[in-house]
Coordinates of C-alpha atoms in Angstrom, one line a residue:
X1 CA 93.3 2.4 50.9
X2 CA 90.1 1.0 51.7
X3 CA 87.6 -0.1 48.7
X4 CA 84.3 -2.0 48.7
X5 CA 84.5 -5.0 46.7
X6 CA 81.9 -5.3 43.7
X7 CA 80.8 -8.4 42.0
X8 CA 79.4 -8.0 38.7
X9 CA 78.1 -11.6 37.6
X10 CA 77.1 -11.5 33.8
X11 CA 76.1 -14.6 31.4
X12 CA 79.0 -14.4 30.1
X13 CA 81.6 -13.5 32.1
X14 CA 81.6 -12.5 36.2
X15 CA 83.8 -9.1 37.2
X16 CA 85.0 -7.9 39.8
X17 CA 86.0 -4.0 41.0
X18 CA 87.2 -2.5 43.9
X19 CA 85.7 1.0 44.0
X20 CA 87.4 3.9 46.3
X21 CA 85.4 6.1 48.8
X22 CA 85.8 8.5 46.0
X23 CA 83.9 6.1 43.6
X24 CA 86.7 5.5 41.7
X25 CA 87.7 2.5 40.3
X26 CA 91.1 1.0 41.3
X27 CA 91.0 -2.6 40.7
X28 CA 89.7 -5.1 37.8
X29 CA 89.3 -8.8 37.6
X30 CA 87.3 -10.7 35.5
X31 CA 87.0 -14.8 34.2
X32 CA 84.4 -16.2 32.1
X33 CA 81.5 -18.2 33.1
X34 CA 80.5 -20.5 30.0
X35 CA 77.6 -21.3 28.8
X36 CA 75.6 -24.4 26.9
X37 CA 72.6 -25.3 24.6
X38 CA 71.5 -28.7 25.8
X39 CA 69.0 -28.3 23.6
X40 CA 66.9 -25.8 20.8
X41 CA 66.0 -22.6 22.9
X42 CA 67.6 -24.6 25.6
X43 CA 70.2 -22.4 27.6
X44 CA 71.6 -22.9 31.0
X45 CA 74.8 -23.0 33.0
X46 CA 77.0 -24.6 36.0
X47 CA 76.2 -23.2 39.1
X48 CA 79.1 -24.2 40.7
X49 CA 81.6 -23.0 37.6
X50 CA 79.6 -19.8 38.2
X51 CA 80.4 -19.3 41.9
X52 CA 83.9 -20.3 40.8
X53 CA 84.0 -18.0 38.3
X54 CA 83.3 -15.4 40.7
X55 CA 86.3 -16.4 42.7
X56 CA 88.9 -16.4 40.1
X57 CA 87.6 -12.4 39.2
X58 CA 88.1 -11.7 42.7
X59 CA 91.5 -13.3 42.9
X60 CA 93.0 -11.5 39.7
X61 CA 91.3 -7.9 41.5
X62 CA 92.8 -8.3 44.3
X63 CA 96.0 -9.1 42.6
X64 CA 95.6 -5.9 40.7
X65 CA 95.7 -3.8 43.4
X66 CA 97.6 -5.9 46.4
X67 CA 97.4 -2.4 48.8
X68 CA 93.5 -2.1 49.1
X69 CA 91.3 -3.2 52.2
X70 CA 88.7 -4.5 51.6
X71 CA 86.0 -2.6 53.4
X72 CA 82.4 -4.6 52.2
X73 CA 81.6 -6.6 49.5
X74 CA 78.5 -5.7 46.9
X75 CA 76.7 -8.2 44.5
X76 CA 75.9 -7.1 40.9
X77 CA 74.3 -10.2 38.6
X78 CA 72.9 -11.7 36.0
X79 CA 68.8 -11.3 36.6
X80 CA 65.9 -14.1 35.8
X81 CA 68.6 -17.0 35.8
X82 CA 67.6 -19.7 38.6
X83 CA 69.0 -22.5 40.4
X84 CA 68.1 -24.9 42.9
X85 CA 70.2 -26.2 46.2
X86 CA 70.6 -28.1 48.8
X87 CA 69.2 -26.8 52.1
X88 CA 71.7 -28.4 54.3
X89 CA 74.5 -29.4 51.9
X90 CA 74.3 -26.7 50.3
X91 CA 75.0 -28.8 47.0
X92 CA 73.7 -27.2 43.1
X93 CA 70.6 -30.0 42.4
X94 CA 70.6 -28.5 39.0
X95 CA 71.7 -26.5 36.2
X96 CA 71.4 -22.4 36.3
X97 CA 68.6 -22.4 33.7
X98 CA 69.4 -18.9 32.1
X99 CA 67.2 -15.5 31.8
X100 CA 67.6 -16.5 27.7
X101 CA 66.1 -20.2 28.2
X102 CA 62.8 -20.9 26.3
X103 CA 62.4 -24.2 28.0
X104 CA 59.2 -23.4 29.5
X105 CA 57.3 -21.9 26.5
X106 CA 54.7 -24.2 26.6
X107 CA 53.9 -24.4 30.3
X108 CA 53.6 -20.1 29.7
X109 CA 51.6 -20.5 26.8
X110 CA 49.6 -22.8 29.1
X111 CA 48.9 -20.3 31.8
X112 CA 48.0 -18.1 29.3
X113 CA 45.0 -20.1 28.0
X114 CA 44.1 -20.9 31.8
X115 CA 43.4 -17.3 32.4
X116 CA 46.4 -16.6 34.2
X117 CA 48.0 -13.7 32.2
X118 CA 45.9 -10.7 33.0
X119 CA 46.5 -11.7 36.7
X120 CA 50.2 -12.5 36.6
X121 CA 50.7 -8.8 35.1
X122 CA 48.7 -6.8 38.0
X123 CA 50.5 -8.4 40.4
X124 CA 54.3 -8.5 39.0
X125 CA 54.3 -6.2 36.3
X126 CA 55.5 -9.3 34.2
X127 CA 54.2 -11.1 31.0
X128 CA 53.8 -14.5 31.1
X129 CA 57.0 -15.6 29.3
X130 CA 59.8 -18.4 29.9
X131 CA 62.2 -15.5 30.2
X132 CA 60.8 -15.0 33.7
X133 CA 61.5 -17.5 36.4
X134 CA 58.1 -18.6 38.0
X135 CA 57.6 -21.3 35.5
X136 CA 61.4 -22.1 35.6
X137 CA 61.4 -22.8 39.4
X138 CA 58.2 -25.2 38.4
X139 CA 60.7 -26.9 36.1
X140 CA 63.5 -27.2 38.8
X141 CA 60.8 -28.6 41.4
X142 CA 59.8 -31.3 38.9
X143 CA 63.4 -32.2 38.9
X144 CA 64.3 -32.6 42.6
X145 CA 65.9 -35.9 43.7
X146 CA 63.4 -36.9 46.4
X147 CA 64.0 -36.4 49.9
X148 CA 65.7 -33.3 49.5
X149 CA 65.7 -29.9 51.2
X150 CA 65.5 -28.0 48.7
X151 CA 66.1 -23.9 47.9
X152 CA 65.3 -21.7 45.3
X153 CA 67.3 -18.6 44.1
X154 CA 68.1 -16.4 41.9
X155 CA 71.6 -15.4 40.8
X156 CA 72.2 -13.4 43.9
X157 CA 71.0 -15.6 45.9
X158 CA 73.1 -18.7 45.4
X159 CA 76.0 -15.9 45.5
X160 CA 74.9 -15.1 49.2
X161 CA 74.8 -18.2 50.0
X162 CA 78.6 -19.5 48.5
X163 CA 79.9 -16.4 50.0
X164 CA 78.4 -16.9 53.5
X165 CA 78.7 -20.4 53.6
X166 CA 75.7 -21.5 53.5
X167 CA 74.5 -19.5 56.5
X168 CA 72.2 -17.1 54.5
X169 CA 69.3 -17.3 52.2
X170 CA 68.4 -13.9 51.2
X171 CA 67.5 -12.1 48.1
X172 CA 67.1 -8.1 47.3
X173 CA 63.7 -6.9 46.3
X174 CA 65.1 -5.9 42.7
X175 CA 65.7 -9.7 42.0
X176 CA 62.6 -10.7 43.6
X177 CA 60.7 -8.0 41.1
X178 CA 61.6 -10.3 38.9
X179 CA 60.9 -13.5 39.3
X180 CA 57.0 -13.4 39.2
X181 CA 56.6 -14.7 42.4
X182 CA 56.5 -10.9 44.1
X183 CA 53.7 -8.9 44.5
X184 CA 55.1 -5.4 43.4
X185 CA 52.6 -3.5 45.3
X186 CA 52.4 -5.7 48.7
X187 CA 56.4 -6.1 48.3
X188 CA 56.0 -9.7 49.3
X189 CA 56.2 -13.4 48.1
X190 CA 52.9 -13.7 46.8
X191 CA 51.0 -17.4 48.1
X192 CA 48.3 -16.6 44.9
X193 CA 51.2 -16.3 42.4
X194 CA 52.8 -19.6 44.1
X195 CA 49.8 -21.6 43.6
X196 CA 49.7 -20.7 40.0
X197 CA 53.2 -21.5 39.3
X198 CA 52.8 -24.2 41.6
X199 CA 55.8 -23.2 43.2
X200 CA 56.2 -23.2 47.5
X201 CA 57.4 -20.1 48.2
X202 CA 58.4 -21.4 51.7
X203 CA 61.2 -22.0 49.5
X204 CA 62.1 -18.6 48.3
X205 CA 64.8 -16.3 50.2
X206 CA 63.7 -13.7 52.7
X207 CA 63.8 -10.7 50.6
X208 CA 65.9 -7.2 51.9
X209 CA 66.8 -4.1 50.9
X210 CA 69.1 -3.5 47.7
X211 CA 71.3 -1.8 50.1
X212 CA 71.2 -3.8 53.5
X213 CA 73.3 -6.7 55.9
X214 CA 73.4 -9.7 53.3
X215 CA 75.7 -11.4 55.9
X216 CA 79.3 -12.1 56.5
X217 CA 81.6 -13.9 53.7
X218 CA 83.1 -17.4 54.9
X219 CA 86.0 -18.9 52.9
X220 CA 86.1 -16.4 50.2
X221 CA 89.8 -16.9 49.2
X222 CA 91.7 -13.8 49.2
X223 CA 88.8 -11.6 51.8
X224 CA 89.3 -12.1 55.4
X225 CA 86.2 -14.3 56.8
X226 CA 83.6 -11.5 58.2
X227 CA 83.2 -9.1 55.2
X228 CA 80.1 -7.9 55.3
X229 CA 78.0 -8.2 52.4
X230 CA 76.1 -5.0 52.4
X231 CA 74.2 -4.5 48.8
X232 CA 72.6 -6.8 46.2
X233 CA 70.8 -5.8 43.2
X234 CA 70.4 -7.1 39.9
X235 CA 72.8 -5.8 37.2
X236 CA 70.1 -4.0 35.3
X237 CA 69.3 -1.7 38.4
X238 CA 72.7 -1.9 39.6
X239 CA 73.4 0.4 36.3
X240 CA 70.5 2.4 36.6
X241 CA 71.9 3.7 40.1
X242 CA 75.5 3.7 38.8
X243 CA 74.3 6.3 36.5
X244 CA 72.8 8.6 39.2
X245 CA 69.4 8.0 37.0
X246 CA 67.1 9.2 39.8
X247 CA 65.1 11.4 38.1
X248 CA 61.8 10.6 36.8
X249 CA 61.8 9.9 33.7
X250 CA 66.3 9.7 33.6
X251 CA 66.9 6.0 31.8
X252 CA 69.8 3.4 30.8
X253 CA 70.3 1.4 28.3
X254 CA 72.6 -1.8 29.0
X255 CA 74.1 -3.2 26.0
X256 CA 75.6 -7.0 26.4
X257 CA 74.3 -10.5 25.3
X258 CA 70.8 -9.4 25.6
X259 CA 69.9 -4.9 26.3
X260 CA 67.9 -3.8 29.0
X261 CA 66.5 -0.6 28.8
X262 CA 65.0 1.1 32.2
X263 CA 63.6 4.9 33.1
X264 CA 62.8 5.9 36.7
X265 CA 59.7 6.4 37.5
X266 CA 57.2 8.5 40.0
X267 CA 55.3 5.8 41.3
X268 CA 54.0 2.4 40.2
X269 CA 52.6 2.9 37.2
X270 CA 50.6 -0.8 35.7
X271 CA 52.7 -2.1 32.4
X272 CA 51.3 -2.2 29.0
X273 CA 52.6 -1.6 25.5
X274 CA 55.0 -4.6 25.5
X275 CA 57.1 -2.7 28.6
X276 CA 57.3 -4.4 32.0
X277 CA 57.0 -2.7 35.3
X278 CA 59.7 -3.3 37.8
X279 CA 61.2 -2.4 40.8
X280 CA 64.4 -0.6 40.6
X281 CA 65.8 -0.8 43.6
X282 CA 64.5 -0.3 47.1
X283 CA 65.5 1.7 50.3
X284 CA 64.3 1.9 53.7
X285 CA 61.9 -0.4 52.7
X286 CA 60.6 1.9 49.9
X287 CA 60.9 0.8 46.5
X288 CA 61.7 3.3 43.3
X289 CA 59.9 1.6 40.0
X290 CA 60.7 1.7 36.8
X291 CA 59.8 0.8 33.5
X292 CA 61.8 -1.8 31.0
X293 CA 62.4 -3.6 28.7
X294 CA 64.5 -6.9 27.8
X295 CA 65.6 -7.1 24.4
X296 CA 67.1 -10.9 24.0
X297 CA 69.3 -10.8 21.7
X298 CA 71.7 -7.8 21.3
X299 CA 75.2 -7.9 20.9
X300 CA 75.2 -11.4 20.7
X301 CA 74.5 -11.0 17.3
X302 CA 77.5 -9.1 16.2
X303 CA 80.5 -12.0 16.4
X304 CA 78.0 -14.4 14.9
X305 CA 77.8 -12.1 12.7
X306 CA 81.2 -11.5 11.7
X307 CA 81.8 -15.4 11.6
X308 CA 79.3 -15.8 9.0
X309 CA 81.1 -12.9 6.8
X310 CA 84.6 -14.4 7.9
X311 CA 86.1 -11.1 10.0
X312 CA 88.2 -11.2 12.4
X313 CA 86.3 -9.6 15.1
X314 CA 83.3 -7.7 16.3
X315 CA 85.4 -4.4 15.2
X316 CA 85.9 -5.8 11.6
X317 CA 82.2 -6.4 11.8
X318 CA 81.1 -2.7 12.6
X319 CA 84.5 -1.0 10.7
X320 CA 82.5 -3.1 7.5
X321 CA 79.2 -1.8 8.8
X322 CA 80.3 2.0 9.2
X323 CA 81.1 2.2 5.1
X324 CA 77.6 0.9 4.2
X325 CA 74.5 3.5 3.9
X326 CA 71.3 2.9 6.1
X327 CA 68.9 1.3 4.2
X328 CA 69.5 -2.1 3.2
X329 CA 68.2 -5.1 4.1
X330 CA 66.6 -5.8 7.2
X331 CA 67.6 -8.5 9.9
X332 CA 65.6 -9.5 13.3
X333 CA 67.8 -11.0 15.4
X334 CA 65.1 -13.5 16.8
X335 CA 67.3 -16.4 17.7
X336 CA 65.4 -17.3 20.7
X337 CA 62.3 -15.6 20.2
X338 CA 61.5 -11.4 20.8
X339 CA 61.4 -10.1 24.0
X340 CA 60.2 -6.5 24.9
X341 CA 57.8 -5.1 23.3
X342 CA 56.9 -7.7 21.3
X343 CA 56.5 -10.8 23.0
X344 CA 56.7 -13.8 20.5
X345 CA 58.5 -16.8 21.6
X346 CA 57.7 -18.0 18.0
X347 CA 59.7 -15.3 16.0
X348 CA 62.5 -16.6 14.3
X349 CA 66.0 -14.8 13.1
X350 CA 66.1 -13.6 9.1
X351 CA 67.5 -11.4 7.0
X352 CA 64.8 -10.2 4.3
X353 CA 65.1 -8.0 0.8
X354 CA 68.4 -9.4 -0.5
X355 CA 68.8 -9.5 -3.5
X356 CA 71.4 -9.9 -6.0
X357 CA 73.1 -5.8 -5.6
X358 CA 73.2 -7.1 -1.4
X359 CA 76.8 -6.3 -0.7
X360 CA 78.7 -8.0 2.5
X361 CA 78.8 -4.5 4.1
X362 CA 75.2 -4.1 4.3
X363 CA 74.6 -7.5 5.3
X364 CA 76.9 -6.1 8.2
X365 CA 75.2 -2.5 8.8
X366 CA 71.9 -4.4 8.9
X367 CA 72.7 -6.3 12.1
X368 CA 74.4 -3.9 13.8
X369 CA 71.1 -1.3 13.1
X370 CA 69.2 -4.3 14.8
X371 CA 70.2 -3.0 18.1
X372 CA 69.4 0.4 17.5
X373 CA 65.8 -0.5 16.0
X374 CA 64.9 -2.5 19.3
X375 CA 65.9 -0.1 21.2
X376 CA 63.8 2.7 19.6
X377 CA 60.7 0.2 19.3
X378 CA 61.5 -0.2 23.6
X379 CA 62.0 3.8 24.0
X380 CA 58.6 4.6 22.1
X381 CA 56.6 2.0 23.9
X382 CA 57.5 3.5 27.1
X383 CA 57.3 7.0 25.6
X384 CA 53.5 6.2 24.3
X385 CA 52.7 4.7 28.2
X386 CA 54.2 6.9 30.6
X387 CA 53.1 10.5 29.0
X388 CA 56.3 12.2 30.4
X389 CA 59.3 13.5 28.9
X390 CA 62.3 11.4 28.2
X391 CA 64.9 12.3 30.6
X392 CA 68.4 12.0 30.4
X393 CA 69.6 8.7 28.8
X394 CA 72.6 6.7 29.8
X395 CA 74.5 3.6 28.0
X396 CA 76.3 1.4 29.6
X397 CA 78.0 -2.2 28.5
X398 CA 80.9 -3.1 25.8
X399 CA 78.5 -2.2 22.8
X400 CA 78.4 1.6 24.0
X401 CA 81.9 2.4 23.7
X402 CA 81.4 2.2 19.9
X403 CA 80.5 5.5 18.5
X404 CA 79.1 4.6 15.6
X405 CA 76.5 2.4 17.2
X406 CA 75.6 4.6 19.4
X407 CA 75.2 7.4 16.8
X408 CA 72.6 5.0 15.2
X409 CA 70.7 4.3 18.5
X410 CA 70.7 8.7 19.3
X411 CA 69.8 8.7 15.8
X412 CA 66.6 6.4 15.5
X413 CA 65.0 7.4 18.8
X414 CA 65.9 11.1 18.8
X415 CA 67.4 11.9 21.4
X416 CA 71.1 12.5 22.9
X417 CA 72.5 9.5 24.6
X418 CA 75.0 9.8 27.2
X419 CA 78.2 7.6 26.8
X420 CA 80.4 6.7 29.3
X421 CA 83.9 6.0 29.3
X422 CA 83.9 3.6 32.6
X423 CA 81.8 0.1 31.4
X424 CA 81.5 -0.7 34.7
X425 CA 77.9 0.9 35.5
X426 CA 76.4 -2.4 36.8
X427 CA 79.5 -2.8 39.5
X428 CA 79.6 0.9 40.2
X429 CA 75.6 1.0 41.1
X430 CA 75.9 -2.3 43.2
X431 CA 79.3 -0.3 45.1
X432 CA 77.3 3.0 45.9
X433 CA 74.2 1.2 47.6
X434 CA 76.8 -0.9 49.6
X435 CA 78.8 2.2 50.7
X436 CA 75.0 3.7 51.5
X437 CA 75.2 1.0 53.9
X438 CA 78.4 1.7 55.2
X439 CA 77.9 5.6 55.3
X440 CA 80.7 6.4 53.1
X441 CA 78.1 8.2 50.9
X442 CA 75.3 10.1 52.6
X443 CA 72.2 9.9 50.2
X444 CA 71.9 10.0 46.8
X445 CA 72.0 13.6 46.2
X446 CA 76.2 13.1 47.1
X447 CA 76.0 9.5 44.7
X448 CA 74.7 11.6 42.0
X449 CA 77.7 14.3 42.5
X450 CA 80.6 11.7 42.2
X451 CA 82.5 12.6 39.3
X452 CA 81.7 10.6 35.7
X453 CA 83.8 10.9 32.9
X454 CA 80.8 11.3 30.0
X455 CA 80.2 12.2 26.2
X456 CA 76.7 13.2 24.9
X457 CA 75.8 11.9 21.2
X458 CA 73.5 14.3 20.1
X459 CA 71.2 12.4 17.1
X460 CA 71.6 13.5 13.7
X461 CA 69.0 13.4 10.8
X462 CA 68.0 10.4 8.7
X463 CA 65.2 9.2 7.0
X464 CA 63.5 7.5 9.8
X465 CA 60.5 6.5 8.1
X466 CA 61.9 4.5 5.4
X467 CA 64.4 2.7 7.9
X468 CA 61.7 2.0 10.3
X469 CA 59.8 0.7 7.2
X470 CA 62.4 -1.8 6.3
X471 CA 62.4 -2.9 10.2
X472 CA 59.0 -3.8 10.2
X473 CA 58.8 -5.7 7.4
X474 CA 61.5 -7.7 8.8
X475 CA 59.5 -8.3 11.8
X476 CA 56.4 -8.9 10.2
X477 CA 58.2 -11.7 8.4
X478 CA 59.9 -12.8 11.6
X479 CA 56.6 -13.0 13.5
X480 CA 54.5 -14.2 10.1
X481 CA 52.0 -11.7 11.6
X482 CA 51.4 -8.1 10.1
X483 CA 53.7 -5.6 12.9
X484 CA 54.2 -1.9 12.3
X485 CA 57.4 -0.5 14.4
X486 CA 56.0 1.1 17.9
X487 CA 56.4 5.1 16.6
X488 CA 54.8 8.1 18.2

């Protein structure tokens, strides 16, 4: 059987699949990444334990399913995480410094009282925040043992280049969207952008096609030498595509460490409202744009969670959760700021209105309700922006196989969510644009046909406006500014 090899890198752990010309998946591997705190707000990673990670999913893939050729490889990864590398040794000359790193608030907060921020947004459809690489890369630079040839990258990147050997340095445009350097419109490194980041972007990869020749894999134990490398996107987009979402207005919501919510859209359409404008993937040198929006803490909230309350698990956590009623006390899982739509690198994780009648089963259903009260604050800012209907919604990630969350989310932003049965959205999306390549799939009419197994979580009443009342206290306590939650 032949099978195109998908790499999923995540934060946390790095997958791989082998996907069937019939889009089916017949092979899993995965091995965890790690991950440290060097520092408060400080998060970052090992490149090279990353690439290596990456190696031991394949291994334990292939192992799976010991009768599959391997046809192509695909890359799926993490998004706004950055490293820096050796030109010709192709050595790591620093850490991965993660999508979730606030390292570089100030320098944002900088460029923000410069004048920068109204600027930075036209061009990249990105706030200025230390989520977003441009003022990471400045922080990698400042860090550069002289006399080095250095490179720049995101996740995908440095992947190309260990899986090549060193022989390419190439991004896809999905990554590049976001790593506000790229001008969105002119589909380019932008030299204004550089200057203000005061980042060369002579050092940048040459930036392709999500589905297009990312070169040939050398010494990838366990692939013959050769494999072409023929899709990279980041995993956000990557599940956008897995889902067929090409509609406008047809959207995903990933749940993992962090939740990204994205709908397709009709053309470029400038960001407000706390939602960013991105590119979701591009073809034929034409790029598809979407709205989204990065919520930073999602699921990560749940085992900490369940620490605190001493279960066993995340499943004792939302079993605990299920037998409370909506309503309690709130919780803002700020621990390194709010992303999307609020913006505040200040906020701070709480809990607020305990009091003494506070039971350890709401404590629980009020962070678990966290995720679906992001997500609905995310859905109506795009909702209030974009004018058009909501389309049909997909979820995607571990977090979605739980029904009762899920119920919560359909229920808070009302309207049906579709769930999934294979978690493997962000690998599946990266497969299809690499069998684009290959012509094992003719367009994305026949990609939208492949069979999905599905359930549809139709919302169900609640008393939305007290909840949502509850929520924004929280928040306005989080922020210590007054916030109402973003309702139509």
């Amino acid at each position: 059987m032949r099978a195109i090899l998908a790499i999923d890198q995540g934060t946390t752990n790095s997958k791989a699949v082998l996907v069937s010309e019939k889009g089916e998946i017949v092979g899993r591997g995965s091995a965890p990444v790690g991950i440290t705190y060097p520092k408060p707000g400080w998060v970052e990673q090992d490149p090279r334990r990353l690439y290596a990670s990456v190696c031991e999913a394949i291994d334990a893939c292939l192992k799976a399913a010991p009768d599959v050729a391997v046809e192509a490889v695909a890359i799926s990864n993490q998004r706004e995480s950055v490293t820096a590398w050796d030109a010709e040794t192709g050595e790591a000359l620093g850490p991965l410094v993660s999508w979730q790193c606030r390292r570089t608030a100030q320098d944002c907060e900088r460029l923000i009282v410069e004048g920068h921020l109204d600027r930075v947004q036209a061009l990249t459809g990105l706030p200025l925040d230390p989520m977003f690489p441009g003022s990471k890369f400045r922080w990698l630079l400042d860090r550069m043992p002289a006399g080095r040839s250095v490179r720049l990258g995101t996740v995908d990147s440095w992947l190309v280049h260990c899986l090549t050997g060193g022989r390419r340095h190439v991004c896809d445009a999905s990554n590049a969207a976001r790593s506000q350097l790229f001008d969105l419109q002119e589909q380019r490194w932008s030299k204004e952008l550089g200057e203000i980041f005061g980042v060369d972007i002579a050092l940048l990869p040459e930036v392709l096609d999500s589905s297009a020749d990312f070169g040939r894999t050398q010494g990838l134990p366990g692939v013959p030498d050769g494999t072409p490398i023929m899709a990279a996107i980041g995993d956000s987009h990557a599940a956008l595509f897995g889902h067929g979402a090409f509609k406008p207005g047809d959207g995903k919501v990933t749940f993992g460490t962090g939740s990204s919510i994205m709908t397709t859209l009709p053309r470029f359409i400038p960001p407000r409202n706390g939602v960013t404008t991105t590119v979701a993937w591009r073809l034929h040198g034409k790029p598809t744009f979407a709205f989204e929006g990065n919520i930073l803490v999602c699921a990560a909230s749940l085992p900490w969670m369940a620490g605190i309350l001493g279960l066993s698990d995340v499943a004792a956590l939302v079993e605990l959760a299920a037998s409370a009623e909506p309503g309690g006390p709130g919780f803002v899982p700020a621990f390194v700021g709010l992303g999307a739509p609020y913006w505040n690198s200040d906020a701070r994780a709480l809990f607020s209105q305990i009091n003494f009648n506070t039971t350890r089963a709401q404590m629980a259903r009020s962070v678990t309700d966290s995720i679906a009260f992001q997500v609905h604050d995310v859905i109506a800012a795009m909702r209030a922006q974009s004018g058009g209907e909501l389309g049909a919604l997909y979820v995607d990630g571990g977090p979605s196989q739980n029904r009762f969350l899920m119920q919560c989310v359909s229920n808070l932003i009302e309207h049906p969510v579709i769930q999934c049965e294979a978690p493997e959205a962000s690998a599946l999306g990266a497969a299809y644009l690499a069998g684009l390549s290959l012509g094992l799939w003719s367009d994305l009419h026949v990609i939208a046909e492949l069979p999905r197994s599905s359930h549809i979580i139709d919302p169900e009443p609640v008393d939305r406006a007290v909840l949502l009342n509850t929520w924004s206290d929280a928040l306005a306590r989080s922020t210590s500014r007054e916030t109402t939650a973003n309702d139509e």
